[in-house]
Short mmCIF file of C-alpha atoms in Angstrom, two decimals:
data_model
loop_
_atom_site.label_atom_id
_atom_site.label_comp_id
_atom_site.label_asym_id
_atom_site.label_seq_id
_atom_site.Cartn_x
_atom_site.Cartn_y
_atom_site.Cartn_z
CA MET Z 1 -16.22 9.04 -7.38
CA ALA Z 2 -15.47 6.23 -4.93
CA GLY Z 3 -13.40 3.10 -4.43
CA ILE Z 4 -13.80 -0.36 -2.94
CA TYR Z 5 -11.09 -2.23 -1.06
CA ILE Z 6 -11.56 -5.94 -0.31
CA HIS Z 7 -9.23 -7.63 2.15
CA ILE Z 8 -8.40 -11.27 1.49
CA PRO Z 9 -6.73 -12.47 4.70
CA PHE Z 10 -5.52 -15.86 3.49
CA CYS Z 11 -1.91 -16.80 2.67
CA HIS Z 12 0.03 -19.92 1.72
CA SER Z 13 2.44 -19.01 4.54
CA LYS Z 14 3.24 -15.94 6.65
CA CYS Z 15 6.26 -13.87 5.58
CA ALA Z 16 8.73 -13.09 8.35
CA TYR Z 17 8.25 -9.31 8.16
CA CYS Z 18 4.48 -9.10 7.62
CA ASP Z 19 2.25 -7.42 10.22
CA PHE Z 20 -0.86 -7.15 8.04
CA TYR Z 21 -3.85 -9.20 9.16
CA SER Z 22 -3.42 -12.54 7.41
CA LEU Z 23 -3.73 -16.24 8.20
CA ALA Z 24 -1.78 -19.17 6.79
CA ARG Z 25 -4.92 -21.11 5.87
CA THR Z 26 -7.30 -21.49 2.92
CA ASP Z 27 -10.08 -23.66 4.36
CA ARG Z 28 -12.63 -20.85 4.88
CA ILE Z 29 -12.52 -19.24 1.43
CA THR Z 30 -16.04 -20.32 0.39
CA ALA Z 31 -17.59 -19.05 3.62
CA TYR Z 32 -15.53 -15.88 3.36
CA THR Z 33 -16.64 -14.96 -0.16
CA ALA Z 34 -20.27 -15.38 0.91
CA ALA Z 35 -19.64 -13.17 3.95
CA LEU Z 36 -18.09 -10.45 1.80
CA LYS Z 37 -21.25 -10.26 -0.31
CA MET Z 38 -23.37 -9.96 2.83
CA GLU Z 39 -21.18 -7.15 4.14
CA TRP Z 40 -21.34 -5.34 0.80
CA MET Z 41 -25.12 -5.53 0.69
CA SER Z 42 -25.43 -4.10 4.20
CA ARG Z 43 -22.82 -1.32 3.82
CA ARG Z 44 -22.92 -0.14 0.21
CA ALA Z 45 -25.04 2.89 1.20
CA GLU Z 46 -21.89 4.33 2.84
CA LEU Z 47 -20.78 5.29 -0.68
CA GLY Z 48 -24.03 7.15 -1.39
CA ASP Z 49 -24.59 7.75 -5.09
CA GLU Z 50 -20.88 7.96 -5.89
CA ALA Z 51 -19.81 5.91 -8.91
CA VAL Z 52 -17.19 3.28 -8.06
CA ARG Z 53 -14.12 4.05 -10.16
CA THR Z 54 -11.51 1.79 -8.50
CA ILE Z 55 -11.50 -1.67 -6.95
CA TYR Z 56 -8.56 -3.16 -5.07
CA LEU Z 57 -8.24 -6.72 -3.74
CA GLY Z 58 -5.42 -6.81 -1.21
CA GLY Z 59 -4.27 -9.05 1.57
CA GLY Z 60 -3.05 -11.47 2.51
CA THR Z 61 -2.71 -13.13 -0.87
CA PRO Z 62 -5.73 -12.56 -3.15
CA SER Z 63 -4.07 -14.48 -5.99
CA LEU Z 64 -4.54 -17.75 -4.09
CA LEU Z 65 -8.33 -17.44 -4.50
CA PRO Z 66 -9.70 -20.22 -6.71
CA GLY Z 67 -11.05 -18.88 -10.00
CA GLU Z 68 -14.66 -19.51 -9.03
CA ALA Z 69 -14.24 -17.54 -5.78
CA LEU Z 70 -12.79 -14.51 -7.56
CA LEU Z 71 -15.48 -14.65 -10.26
CA ASP Z 72 -18.12 -14.87 -7.55
CA ILE Z 73 -16.81 -11.69 -5.91
CA ALA Z 74 -16.55 -9.94 -9.26
CA GLY Z 75 -20.14 -10.90 -10.02
CA TRP Z 76 -21.63 -8.65 -7.34
CA LEU Z 77 -19.10 -5.82 -7.50
CA PRO Z 78 -20.38 -2.62 -9.23
CA LYS Z 79 -18.07 -2.46 -12.25
CA ASP Z 80 -19.98 -0.27 -14.73
CA TYR Z 81 -17.74 2.77 -14.13
CA VAL Z 82 -14.59 1.06 -12.90
CA GLU Z 83 -11.40 2.44 -14.45
CA GLU Z 84 -8.88 0.49 -12.38
CA PHE Z 85 -9.32 -2.99 -10.89
CA THR Z 86 -6.20 -4.11 -9.03
CA LEU Z 87 -5.42 -7.60 -7.76
CA GLU Z 88 -2.47 -8.24 -5.45
CA VAL Z 89 -0.60 -11.39 -6.51
CA ASN Z 90 2.42 -13.45 -5.56
CA PRO Z 91 4.72 -14.69 -8.35
CA GLU Z 92 4.12 -18.36 -7.54
CA ASP Z 93 0.40 -17.96 -8.30
CA VAL Z 94 0.87 -16.46 -11.77
CA ASN Z 95 0.22 -18.75 -14.73
CA ALA Z 96 -1.60 -18.45 -18.05
CA GLY Z 97 -4.84 -19.94 -16.73
CA ALA Z 98 -4.91 -17.66 -13.70
CA VAL Z 99 -4.27 -14.57 -15.82
CA LYS Z 100 -7.16 -15.50 -18.10
CA THR Z 101 -9.47 -15.86 -15.08
CA TRP Z 102 -8.33 -12.54 -13.60
CA LEU Z 103 -9.07 -10.77 -16.88
CA SER Z 104 -12.50 -12.42 -17.01
CA ALA Z 105 -13.19 -11.03 -13.54
CA GLY Z 106 -12.41 -7.52 -14.78
CA VAL Z 107 -8.90 -7.16 -13.37
CA ASN Z 108 -6.82 -4.72 -15.43
CA ARG Z 109 -3.97 -4.02 -13.01
CA VAL Z 110 -1.79 -6.34 -10.95
CA SER Z 111 0.34 -5.50 -7.92
CA MET Z 112 2.95 -8.20 -7.36
CA GLY Z 113 5.07 -8.75 -4.27
CA VAL Z 114 8.59 -9.32 -5.60
CA GLN Z 115 10.53 -7.79 -2.66
CA SER Z 116 13.96 -8.75 -4.05
CA LEU Z 117 15.57 -10.33 -7.09
CA VAL Z 118 18.28 -12.05 -5.03
CA ASP Z 119 17.34 -15.54 -3.91
CA SER Z 120 19.23 -15.47 -0.61
CA GLU Z 121 17.42 -12.27 0.40
CA LEU Z 122 14.05 -13.79 -0.46
CA ALA Z 123 14.82 -16.87 1.61
CA ALA Z 124 15.89 -14.73 4.57
CA VAL Z 125 12.36 -13.32 4.93
CA GLY Z 126 10.39 -16.43 4.04
CA ARG Z 127 9.31 -15.65 0.50
CA ARG Z 128 8.24 -18.73 -1.47
CA HIS Z 129 9.33 -17.65 -4.96
CA SER Z 130 12.71 -17.22 -6.63
CA ALA Z 131 14.02 -14.24 -8.58
CA ALA Z 132 13.65 -16.18 -11.84
CA GLU Z 133 10.02 -17.04 -11.02
CA ALA Z 134 9.24 -13.37 -10.36
CA LEU Z 135 10.61 -12.29 -13.73
CA LYS Z 136 8.82 -15.17 -15.45
CA ALA Z 137 5.57 -14.06 -13.78
CA ILE Z 138 5.94 -10.55 -15.21
CA GLU Z 139 6.37 -12.02 -18.69
CA CYS Z 140 3.33 -14.25 -18.15
CA LEU Z 141 1.19 -11.29 -17.09
CA LYS Z 142 2.24 -9.23 -20.10
CA GLY Z 143 1.81 -12.17 -22.46
CA GLY Z 144 -1.66 -12.81 -21.08
CA GLY Z 145 -2.83 -9.24 -21.65
CA ILE Z 146 -2.19 -7.44 -18.34
CA GLU Z 147 0.17 -4.57 -19.14
CA ASN Z 148 -0.42 -2.41 -16.07
CA ILE Z 149 1.92 -4.12 -13.61
CA SER Z 150 3.09 -2.77 -10.28
CA CYS Z 151 5.79 -4.55 -8.29
CA ASP Z 152 6.98 -4.19 -4.70
CA LEU Z 153 10.58 -4.14 -3.51
CA ILE Z 154 11.99 -3.90 0.02
CA TYR Z 155 15.32 -2.35 0.97
CA GLY Z 156 17.16 -3.04 4.20
CA LEU Z 157 16.60 -6.82 4.00
CA PRO Z 158 18.91 -9.12 6.01
CA GLY Z 159 22.11 -9.67 4.05
CA GLN Z 160 21.23 -7.07 1.43
CA THR Z 161 23.99 -4.80 0.13
CA ALA Z 162 23.91 -1.59 -1.90
CA GLN Z 163 25.10 -3.61 -4.90
CA SER Z 164 22.49 -6.39 -4.57
CA TRP Z 165 19.80 -3.71 -4.12
CA GLN Z 166 21.01 -1.99 -7.30
CA HIS Z 167 20.68 -5.29 -9.13
CA SER Z 168 17.08 -5.75 -7.96
CA ILE Z 169 16.10 -2.18 -8.91
CA ASP Z 170 17.75 -2.19 -12.32
CA THR Z 171 16.48 -5.64 -13.29
CA LEU Z 172 12.91 -4.96 -12.21
CA LEU Z 173 12.69 -1.52 -13.83
CA ALA Z 174 13.98 -3.03 -17.08
CA SER Z 175 11.33 -5.79 -17.04
CA GLY Z 176 8.51 -3.67 -18.47
CA ILE Z 177 6.59 -2.86 -15.30
CA THR Z 178 4.68 0.43 -15.14
CA HIS Z 179 4.71 1.08 -11.39
CA LEU Z 180 7.11 0.42 -8.52
CA SER Z 181 6.46 0.49 -4.78
CA ALA Z 182 9.61 0.39 -2.65
CA TYR Z 183 9.55 0.16 1.13
CA CYS Z 184 12.22 0.35 3.78
CA LEU Z 185 12.05 -2.81 5.90
CA SER Z 186 10.57 -2.26 9.35
CA TYR Z 187 10.87 -4.72 12.22
CA GLU Z 188 7.32 -4.83 13.55
CA PRO Z 189 6.68 -6.31 17.02
CA GLY Z 190 5.03 -9.70 16.80
CA THR Z 191 6.61 -10.68 13.48
CA ARG Z 192 9.14 -13.51 13.11
CA LEU Z 193 11.73 -11.08 11.77
CA TYR Z 194 11.40 -8.89 14.84
CA LEU Z 195 11.99 -11.90 17.09
CA LYS Z 196 15.02 -12.91 15.04
CA ARG Z 197 16.52 -9.45 15.45
CA GLU Z 198 15.87 -9.53 19.19
CA ARG Z 199 17.65 -12.89 19.41
CA GLY Z 200 20.60 -11.55 17.39
CA GLU Z 201 19.93 -13.87 14.45
CA VAL Z 202 19.64 -10.99 11.96
CA GLU Z 203 21.15 -7.52 11.97
CA GLU Z 204 19.21 -4.40 11.05
CA ALA Z 205 20.67 -2.30 8.22
CA ASP Z 206 22.33 0.88 9.47
CA ASP Z 207 21.19 4.38 8.54
CA GLU Z 208 24.08 4.96 6.13
CA LEU Z 209 23.23 1.87 4.09
CA ILE Z 210 19.52 2.74 4.04
CA GLU Z 211 20.31 6.25 2.80
CA GLU Z 212 22.56 4.86 0.06
CA MET Z 213 19.88 2.42 -1.05
CA TYR Z 214 17.26 5.18 -1.12
CA LYS Z 215 19.49 7.40 -3.26
CA ARG Z 216 20.13 4.57 -5.69
CA LEU Z 217 16.40 3.85 -5.86
CA CYS Z 218 15.48 7.46 -6.68
CA SER Z 219 18.25 7.79 -9.26
CA ALA Z 220 17.46 4.53 -11.06
CA ALA Z 221 13.73 5.25 -11.15
CA ARG Z 222 14.32 8.74 -12.50
CA MET Z 223 16.61 7.44 -15.25
CA ARG Z 224 13.87 5.01 -16.32
CA GLY Z 225 11.23 7.75 -16.50
CA PHE Z 226 9.42 6.85 -13.27
CA ARG Z 227 7.98 9.79 -11.34
CA HIS Z 228 8.33 9.67 -7.55
CA TYR Z 229 4.78 10.74 -6.69
CA GLU Z 230 4.51 9.41 -3.11
CA ILE Z 231 7.11 8.54 -0.52
CA SER Z 232 7.15 4.83 -1.48
CA ASN Z 233 5.67 4.93 -5.00
CA PHE Z 234 7.05 5.53 -8.49
CA ALA Z 235 5.17 5.37 -11.79
CA LEU Z 236 5.49 5.94 -15.49
CA ALA Z 237 3.32 8.82 -16.70
CA GLY Z 238 -0.35 7.89 -16.46
CA TYR Z 239 0.25 4.77 -14.39
CA GLU Z 240 -0.02 6.21 -10.89
CA SER Z 241 -2.24 4.04 -8.68
CA ARG Z 242 -5.68 5.64 -8.91
CA HIS Z 243 -6.99 3.62 -6.00
CA ASN Z 244 -4.19 4.45 -3.58
CA SER Z 245 -4.22 8.07 -4.69
CA SER Z 246 -7.86 8.25 -3.60
CA TYR Z 247 -6.74 7.50 -0.03
CA TRP Z 248 -4.41 10.48 -0.18
CA THR Z 249 -6.97 12.89 -1.63
CA GLY Z 250 -9.99 12.14 0.58
CA ILE Z 251 -12.13 10.30 -1.98
CA PRO Z 252 -14.69 7.99 -0.28
CA TYR Z 253 -13.88 4.29 -0.24
CA LEU Z 254 -15.47 1.22 1.28
CA GLY Z 255 -13.27 -1.43 2.91
CA LEU Z 256 -14.70 -4.93 3.18
CA GLY Z 257 -13.32 -7.80 5.26
CA PRO Z 258 -11.46 -8.01 8.59
CA GLY Z 259 -8.64 -5.49 8.81
CA ALA Z 260 -10.18 -3.16 6.19
CA HIS Z 261 -10.74 0.56 6.73
CA SER Z 262 -13.27 2.89 5.08
CA LEU Z 263 -14.11 6.56 4.56
CA GLY Z 264 -17.80 7.10 3.87
CA VAL Z 265 -19.43 9.94 1.96
CA ASP Z 266 -20.50 11.21 5.38
CA GLY Z 267 -16.83 11.77 6.29
CA VAL Z 268 -16.92 9.03 8.93
CA ARG Z 269 -14.07 6.53 9.08
CA ARG Z 270 -14.89 2.93 9.92
CA TYR Z 271 -12.91 -0.28 10.26
CA VAL Z 272 -13.59 -3.99 10.52
CA PRO Z 273 -11.83 -5.64 13.49
CA SER Z 274 -9.10 -8.10 12.53
CA SER Z 275 -10.80 -11.37 13.46
CA LEU Z 276 -11.94 -13.90 10.89
CA LYS Z 277 -14.04 -15.77 13.45
CA THR Z 278 -15.91 -12.64 14.56
CA TYR Z 279 -16.36 -11.49 10.97
CA LEU Z 280 -17.83 -14.76 9.71
CA ALA Z 281 -20.27 -14.82 12.62
CA ASP Z 282 -21.91 -11.52 11.56
CA PRO Z 283 -20.43 -9.85 8.47
CA SER Z 284 -23.39 -7.51 8.03
CA ASN Z 285 -22.63 -5.75 11.32
CA SER Z 286 -18.86 -6.02 11.27
CA ALA Z 287 -17.84 -2.37 10.83
CA VAL Z 288 -16.97 -0.17 13.79
CA VAL Z 289 -16.86 3.64 13.74
CA ASP Z 290 -13.33 4.98 14.15
CA GLU Z 291 -13.82 7.77 16.68
CA GLU Z 292 -11.83 10.72 15.29
CA THR Z 293 -11.60 14.27 16.56
CA GLU Z 294 -11.21 17.33 14.34
CA LEU Z 295 -7.57 17.40 15.47
CA ASP Z 296 -7.12 13.76 14.38
CA ARG Z 297 -8.51 14.58 10.95
CA LEU Z 298 -6.28 17.61 10.60
CA ASN Z 299 -3.17 15.62 11.50
CA ASP Z 300 -4.24 12.83 9.13
CA ARG Z 301 -4.43 15.37 6.30
CA LEU Z 302 -1.01 16.69 7.26
CA LEU Z 303 0.49 13.19 7.34
CA ILE Z 304 -1.01 12.06 4.05
CA SER Z 305 -0.27 15.28 2.15
CA LEU Z 306 3.39 15.55 3.10
CA ARG Z 307 4.01 11.95 2.01
CA THR Z 308 3.04 12.93 -1.55
CA ALA Z 309 4.71 15.03 -4.23
CA ALA Z 310 1.59 17.24 -4.28
CA GLY Z 311 2.28 18.39 -0.71
CA LEU Z 312 0.05 20.27 1.73
CA ASP Z 313 -2.19 23.04 0.40
CA LEU Z 314 -1.64 25.80 2.96
CA THR Z 315 -4.47 27.88 1.54
CA ALA Z 316 -6.97 25.27 2.80
CA LEU Z 317 -5.95 25.91 6.43
CA THR Z 318 -7.52 28.41 8.79
CA PRO Z 319 -5.41 31.51 9.61
CA LEU Z 320 -4.54 30.05 13.03
CA GLN Z 321 -3.58 26.67 11.56
CA TYR Z 322 -1.50 28.43 8.90
CA ALA Z 323 0.37 30.46 11.51
CA THR Z 324 1.02 27.37 13.63
CA ILE Z 325 2.40 25.44 10.66
CA GLU Z 326 4.54 28.40 9.58
CA THR Z 327 6.23 28.52 12.98
CA ALA Z 328 6.78 24.77 13.23
CA ALA Z 329 8.02 24.50 9.64
CA ALA Z 330 10.55 27.35 9.85
CA PRO Z 331 13.61 25.31 11.01
CA HIS Z 332 12.87 22.58 8.46
CA LEU Z 333 12.53 25.13 5.68
CA ARG Z 334 15.92 26.58 6.59
CA ALA Z 335 17.47 23.10 6.66
CA GLY Z 336 15.91 22.12 3.31
CA ARG Z 337 13.76 19.36 4.78
CA LEU Z 338 10.69 21.33 3.64
CA VAL Z 339 10.07 23.64 0.71
CA LYS Z 340 7.23 26.12 0.22
CA GLU Z 341 6.10 27.11 -3.26
CA ALA Z 342 2.90 28.87 -4.39
CA GLY Z 343 1.07 28.17 -1.15
CA VAL Z 344 2.08 24.50 -1.00
CA LEU Z 345 4.34 22.92 1.61
CA ARG Z 346 6.27 19.85 0.47
CA VAL Z 347 8.95 17.46 1.67
CA PRO Z 348 11.52 17.28 -1.15
CA GLU Z 349 12.49 13.85 -2.44
CA GLU Z 350 15.92 13.92 -0.82
CA ALA Z 351 14.33 14.49 2.62
CA TRP Z 352 11.56 11.89 2.46
CA LEU Z 353 13.67 9.46 4.47
CA VAL Z 354 13.33 11.80 7.48
CA CYS Z 355 9.69 12.64 6.78
CA ASP Z 356 8.56 11.14 10.09
CA LEU Z 357 10.88 13.47 12.02
CA VAL Z 358 9.51 16.48 10.15
CA LEU Z 359 5.90 15.43 10.72
CA ARG Z 360 6.50 14.97 14.42
CA ASP Z 361 7.30 18.68 14.69
CA LEU Z 362 4.35 19.75 12.55
CA PHE Z 363 1.53 17.78 14.16
CA PHE Z 364 -1.10 19.90 15.86
CA GLU Z 365 -1.62 19.37 19.59
CA ASP Z 366 -4.53 20.12 21.91
#
């Protein structure tokens, strides 16, 4: 079993908070789709004989791809055993014709960046759609035959209140989506939003407001039957993201395009440097080995596991690793920030907001 991730680095415009590799241009799409095929042909052996079960086109904004470009990519992708084919979209790109093309390409799941259902909050971070357009896009997707719909929301936006956040959650969960990803806003260096905060033009939400928003999120999702299966992800039964879950369970995946990361069947992690110019010059030799130590891999497993409801399987650790974790976890177990059940260590839902603090104490050191 394996997955393929394809990074589409093009956007109509750059959102104020975004630190993913993306460019506000669309003039190199034809050259880029040709380069992706070349990279795939040179790197597909990294997946060995594993059947590709999931495909994910992320970005950037994959939904801005012209229909012929998406169909071209879909034409060389191995889709015989694919169970989940996700396309990231923006609401302003959703229309009946686009949905028909996406289905023709094999897409059966859409992940849409909504972020808020309050227009002033959307404007504050440079989103191009309105709340009404986002809800209309969901209806268009469902009407066109795509029922598996994931949407993103962000809490802690400039000007956002607990009440406006409640409105966004309740309205979106009632719209018929099957999956929700909700992220706490982070002010990443180099983004426009970070610069605005530094200049005093926007104010960061305080910890009390963030905690209140998180509690409201968990409660509303639970009432709607959504299971909180990863720190930022909620799903109706059977609609958990299979592709993203593969990242958390160590299933091999191949990442194509600048900014993409991979895990080969050989256990080696690779990445493609975030430069469109360099990538287009030689896509076949674009991937670089990510030099990891055994300690890095152990801490990666710790990080990934404790961000999921499944938790960390303590029985898979060596006796020394187990003893080290037991000692480091003790104060967090007493405080309720960790729980241990049947050989599994987990961060309970109510403590996920402080997960980073817990992990800091648990990471193994040389």
